[in-house]
Amino acid sequence: MAKLRYVQDVTKLKAAMEARASGGGLKNTVQTLRAFYETDPEIVAALLPKPLAPTSASRILIQFSHVEMRPTPDNVVVSAAMTVGVEATYKGRTGWYVLAMPMGGEFVVISGRERFGEPKKLADVKFTNDGDRLHVTCTRNGVAFVELEGRIGESLGAKKFTENLFCYKAMPGIDNGFGFDGDVFLTQLNWARDWDLHHVVDGGVVTLRESASDPLVDVPVRKLLKMEYSEGRSITGGEILEKVPGEWLQPFWFGRYDDNPTGGVEIALASEAVLQDA
């Protein structure tokens, strides 16, 4: 008998996947530093593909995580990751539209993109916990375009909740990369959090730096609302919400690649109009 591992036994494969799903999804152990800030409402409105809509808060989430994932009981994958979310609503549900999700490790990038539609990219993510001092950076193409720092403060006790994130799952067109081959889906990620430790972070600082391939500096920090640190577990899963027209997603698709062919769009800000009138 010869073994060929490029081809799988579908019956065994299906049973293994069903067993994993019945256990509640992919289980992770996580250290997390999260910053919440306000930006301009006009920018938030422009960032969201239909059918997502902005909330009244104009909030952005930057989350750094040091993750130990367990795809199987005897397999542990360690990765540091960053997620940038834009607060949004979908048919009465509030969640975070995933604007960016850079992380270390090709396995987690490929699996997240293909299965959930997560806009993952390879990056050098550093998560440093030195006593009560926290310092995290995300570097791509030689630029540390995001940096958070602060000091672990007051305990908020344990916390359990489920968090929803919105992504788009699609296959780019084969002919010239414009448009999509097949259906485009709006997906929802369901992250069940079970935090043993949950703390306020004092003296929090968010630094955004210019990067042509990761232009988060275009979503400026107008007011830092809070920063928090947590340790615990997370169970991740997802679902398809609906099929959407490809033209709804096309203007936002280039953010998945280091490609900015038109340099973006111009957004008129109410705050600028007030300054001009003053």
Coordinates of C-alpha atoms in Angstrom, one line a residue:
M1 CA 0.0 0.0 0.0
A2 CA 1.2 3.5 -0.8
K3 CA 0.2 6.6 1.2
L4 CA -0.6 9.8 -0.6
R5 CA -1.2 12.7 1.8
Y6 CA -2.1 15.2 -0.9
V7 CA -5.5 13.5 -1.0
Q8 CA -7.6 13.0 2.1
D9 CA -10.2 10.3 3.0
V10 CA -13.3 12.5 2.9
T11 CA -15.3 10.3 5.3
K12 CA -12.6 10.6 8.0
L13 CA -12.1 14.3 7.2
K14 CA -15.8 15.1 7.6
A15 CA -16.0 13.2 10.9
A16 CA -13.0 15.0 12.2
M17 CA -14.5 18.4 11.3
E18 CA -17.8 17.6 12.8
A19 CA -16.2 16.5 16.0
R20 CA -14.3 19.8 16.2
A21 CA -17.5 21.7 15.6
S22 CA -19.4 19.8 18.2
G23 CA -16.8 20.8 20.8
G24 CA -17.7 24.4 20.3
G25 CA -15.3 25.5 17.7
L26 CA -11.6 26.4 17.7
K27 CA -10.3 26.9 21.3
N28 CA -7.7 29.5 22.0
T29 CA -5.8 30.8 25.1
V30 CA -5.3 34.5 24.7
Q31 CA -3.6 37.6 26.2
T32 CA -5.2 40.7 24.8
L33 CA -4.6 44.4 24.9
R34 CA -7.5 46.4 23.4
A35 CA -7.8 50.2 22.7
F36 CA -11.1 51.9 21.8
Y37 CA -11.0 55.3 20.2
E38 CA -13.3 57.8 18.5
T39 CA -12.6 59.0 15.0
D40 CA -14.5 61.2 12.5
P41 CA -18.1 59.9 11.8
E42 CA -17.7 60.7 8.1
I43 CA -14.6 58.4 7.9
V44 CA -16.5 55.6 9.7
A45 CA -19.4 55.9 7.2
A46 CA -17.0 55.8 4.3
L47 CA -15.2 52.7 5.6
L48 CA -18.2 50.4 5.8
P49 CA -19.3 48.3 2.8
K50 CA -23.1 47.8 2.4
P51 CA -25.2 46.5 4.0
L52 CA -23.3 47.5 7.1
A53 CA -24.2 50.8 8.6
P54 CA -22.4 53.0 11.2
T55 CA -23.5 53.4 14.8
S56 CA -23.7 56.8 16.5
A57 CA -20.4 56.2 18.3
S58 CA -17.8 56.4 15.5
R59 CA -15.7 53.9 17.4
I60 CA -12.6 52.0 16.3
L61 CA -11.1 49.0 18.1
I62 CA -7.5 48.1 17.9
Q63 CA -6.8 44.7 19.5
F64 CA -3.4 43.0 20.0
S65 CA -3.4 39.3 21.0
H66 CA -0.9 36.7 21.9
V67 CA -2.7 33.5 21.0
E68 CA -2.2 29.8 21.5
M69 CA -4.6 28.0 19.1
R70 CA -5.4 24.3 19.4
P71 CA -6.7 23.0 16.0
T72 CA -6.4 19.5 17.5
P73 CA -5.9 18.4 21.1
D74 CA -2.2 17.6 20.4
N75 CA -1.4 20.5 18.1
V76 CA -0.7 24.0 19.5
V77 CA -0.1 27.0 17.1
V78 CA 1.3 30.2 18.7
S79 CA 0.7 33.5 17.0
A80 CA 0.6 37.2 17.7
A81 CA -2.1 39.1 16.0
M82 CA -3.7 42.5 15.6
T83 CA -7.3 43.2 14.6
V84 CA -8.7 46.6 13.7
G85 CA -12.5 46.9 13.9
V86 CA -15.0 49.6 12.9
E87 CA -18.2 49.6 15.0
A88 CA -21.1 48.8 12.7
T89 CA -24.6 47.4 12.7
Y90 CA -26.3 44.8 10.5
K91 CA -30.1 44.3 10.9
G92 CA -30.1 45.3 14.5
R93 CA -26.9 43.5 15.4
T94 CA -23.9 45.5 16.6
G95 CA -20.4 44.3 15.9
W96 CA -17.0 45.2 14.4
Y97 CA -16.3 45.4 10.7
V98 CA -12.8 44.0 10.3
L99 CA -10.7 46.6 8.6
A100 CA -7.4 44.9 9.0
M101 CA -6.1 41.7 10.6
P102 CA -2.3 41.4 10.3
M103 CA -0.5 38.6 12.2
G104 CA 2.4 36.3 12.3
G105 CA 2.2 32.8 10.7
E106 CA 1.2 31.7 7.2
F107 CA -1.1 28.9 8.5
V108 CA -3.4 31.3 10.4
V109 CA -3.4 33.8 7.5
I110 CA -4.5 31.3 4.9
S111 CA -7.1 29.5 7.0
G112 CA -8.7 32.7 8.2
R113 CA -8.9 34.2 4.7
E114 CA -10.3 31.1 3.0
R115 CA -12.8 30.0 5.6
F116 CA -14.1 33.2 7.2
G117 CA -13.1 35.9 4.7
E118 CA -10.8 37.6 7.3
P119 CA -8.6 40.2 5.7
K120 CA -5.4 38.7 7.2
K121 CA -1.9 39.6 6.1
L122 CA 1.5 38.4 7.3
A123 CA 3.1 40.8 9.8
D124 CA 5.7 41.1 12.6
V125 CA 3.5 41.5 15.7
K126 CA 5.3 42.0 19.0
F127 CA 3.4 41.6 22.3
T128 CA 5.5 42.5 25.3
N129 CA 4.2 42.1 28.9
D130 CA 7.0 43.2 31.3
G131 CA 5.5 43.2 34.8
D132 CA 2.7 45.7 34.7
R133 CA 4.1 47.4 31.5
L134 CA 2.5 46.6 28.2
H135 CA 4.0 47.5 24.8
V136 CA 2.8 46.1 21.4
T137 CA 3.7 46.9 17.8
C138 CA 2.6 45.8 14.4
T139 CA 5.2 46.1 11.6
R140 CA 4.7 45.5 7.9
N141 CA 7.1 46.4 5.1
G142 CA 9.5 47.9 7.6
V143 CA 7.0 50.3 9.2
A144 CA 5.7 49.9 12.7
F145 CA 2.4 51.5 11.7
V146 CA 0.6 50.8 15.0
E147 CA 2.0 50.9 18.5
L148 CA 0.1 50.7 21.9
E149 CA 1.5 51.1 25.3
G150 CA 0.3 51.5 28.9
R151 CA 0.4 50.1 32.4
I152 CA -1.9 47.4 33.9
G153 CA -4.2 49.0 36.4
E154 CA -7.3 48.3 38.4
S155 CA -8.9 44.9 38.1
L156 CA -12.4 44.7 36.6
G157 CA -12.8 41.0 37.6
A158 CA -13.6 38.1 35.3
K159 CA -15.8 38.6 32.2
K160 CA -17.7 36.4 29.8
F161 CA -19.3 37.6 26.6
T162 CA -19.7 37.0 22.9
E163 CA -18.4 39.4 20.4
N164 CA -19.4 39.7 16.7
L165 CA -17.2 40.7 13.8
F166 CA -18.2 41.2 10.2
C167 CA -16.1 40.2 7.2
Y168 CA -16.6 39.6 3.4
K169 CA -15.7 36.3 1.7
A170 CA -15.0 36.4 -2.0
M171 CA -12.8 35.2 -4.8
P172 CA -11.2 37.9 -7.0
G173 CA -11.8 37.9 -10.8
I174 CA -9.4 35.7 -12.7
D175 CA -9.0 37.9 -15.8
N176 CA -7.7 41.2 -14.4
G177 CA -8.3 41.0 -10.7
F178 CA -11.3 43.3 -10.9
G179 CA -14.7 42.0 -9.9
F180 CA -15.3 38.6 -8.4
D181 CA -15.7 35.1 -9.6
G182 CA -18.7 33.5 -7.9
D183 CA -20.8 34.8 -5.0
V184 CA -19.7 37.4 -2.4
F185 CA -20.8 36.7 1.2
L186 CA -21.1 38.9 4.3
T187 CA -19.9 36.7 7.2
Q188 CA -20.1 37.1 10.9
L189 CA -17.4 35.8 13.3
N190 CA -18.6 34.8 16.7
W191 CA -15.9 35.1 19.4
A192 CA -17.0 33.7 22.8
R193 CA -14.7 35.3 25.4
D194 CA -14.0 33.8 28.8
W195 CA -11.6 36.1 30.6
D196 CA -10.1 35.2 34.0
L197 CA -8.3 38.5 34.3
H198 CA -9.6 41.8 33.0
H199 CA -7.9 45.1 33.8
V200 CA -8.0 48.8 33.1
V201 CA -4.9 50.0 31.4
D202 CA -3.6 53.3 32.7
G203 CA -1.6 55.9 30.7
G204 CA -2.6 54.3 27.4
V205 CA -1.1 55.7 24.3
V206 CA -2.0 54.9 20.7
T207 CA 0.5 55.8 18.0
L208 CA -0.3 55.5 14.2
R209 CA 2.4 55.9 11.6
E210 CA 2.3 56.6 7.9
S211 CA 2.3 53.4 5.8
A212 CA 1.2 53.2 2.1
S213 CA 0.3 49.6 2.5
D214 CA -1.4 49.9 5.9
P215 CA -2.9 53.4 6.0
L216 CA -4.5 53.2 9.4
V217 CA -3.2 56.8 10.0
D218 CA -6.1 57.8 7.7
V219 CA -8.4 56.8 10.5
P220 CA -7.1 59.3 13.1
V221 CA -7.5 59.0 16.9
R222 CA -9.8 61.9 17.9
K223 CA -10.3 60.7 21.5
L224 CA -8.9 57.6 23.2
L225 CA -11.9 56.2 25.1
K226 CA -10.3 53.3 27.0
M227 CA -7.6 50.7 27.0
E228 CA -8.0 47.2 28.6
Y229 CA -5.9 44.1 29.2
S230 CA -7.3 40.6 29.6
E231 CA -6.2 36.9 29.9
G232 CA -8.3 33.9 29.3
R233 CA -9.9 31.7 26.6
S234 CA -11.7 32.3 23.4
I235 CA -13.8 30.0 21.2
T236 CA -14.1 31.2 17.6
G237 CA -16.7 30.3 15.0
G238 CA -18.6 32.0 12.2
E239 CA -21.6 32.0 9.9
I240 CA -22.7 33.4 6.5
L241 CA -25.2 36.3 6.9
E242 CA -26.1 36.9 3.3
K243 CA -25.0 37.1 -0.3
V244 CA -24.2 40.6 -1.5
P245 CA -23.5 42.2 -4.9
G246 CA -19.9 42.3 -5.8
E247 CA -20.0 46.0 -6.6
W248 CA -20.7 46.7 -2.9
L249 CA -17.4 45.3 -1.9
Q250 CA -15.1 46.3 -4.8
P251 CA -14.0 49.7 -3.5
F252 CA -12.8 48.1 -0.3
W253 CA -11.2 45.0 -1.7
F254 CA -7.8 46.5 -2.4
G255 CA -7.1 46.8 1.3
R256 CA -6.6 43.0 1.4
Y257 CA -3.4 43.5 -0.7
D258 CA -0.5 45.9 -0.7
D259 CA -2.0 47.7 -3.6
N260 CA -3.3 51.2 -3.6
P261 CA -3.8 52.0 -7.3
T262 CA -5.8 55.2 -7.0
G263 CA -4.6 56.6 -3.7
G264 CA -8.0 56.4 -2.1
V265 CA -11.0 58.8 -2.0
E266 CA -11.4 62.3 -0.5
I267 CA -13.7 62.6 2.5
A268 CA -15.2 66.0 3.6
L269 CA -15.1 66.3 7.4
A270 CA -17.6 68.4 9.4
S271 CA -14.8 69.4 11.8
E272 CA -12.8 70.9 8.9
A273 CA -15.8 72.9 7.8
V274 CA -16.1 74.4 11.3
L275 CA -12.5 75.4 11.3
Q276 CA -12.9 77.1 7.9
D277 CA -15.9 79.0 9.1
A278 CA -14.2 80.2 12.3

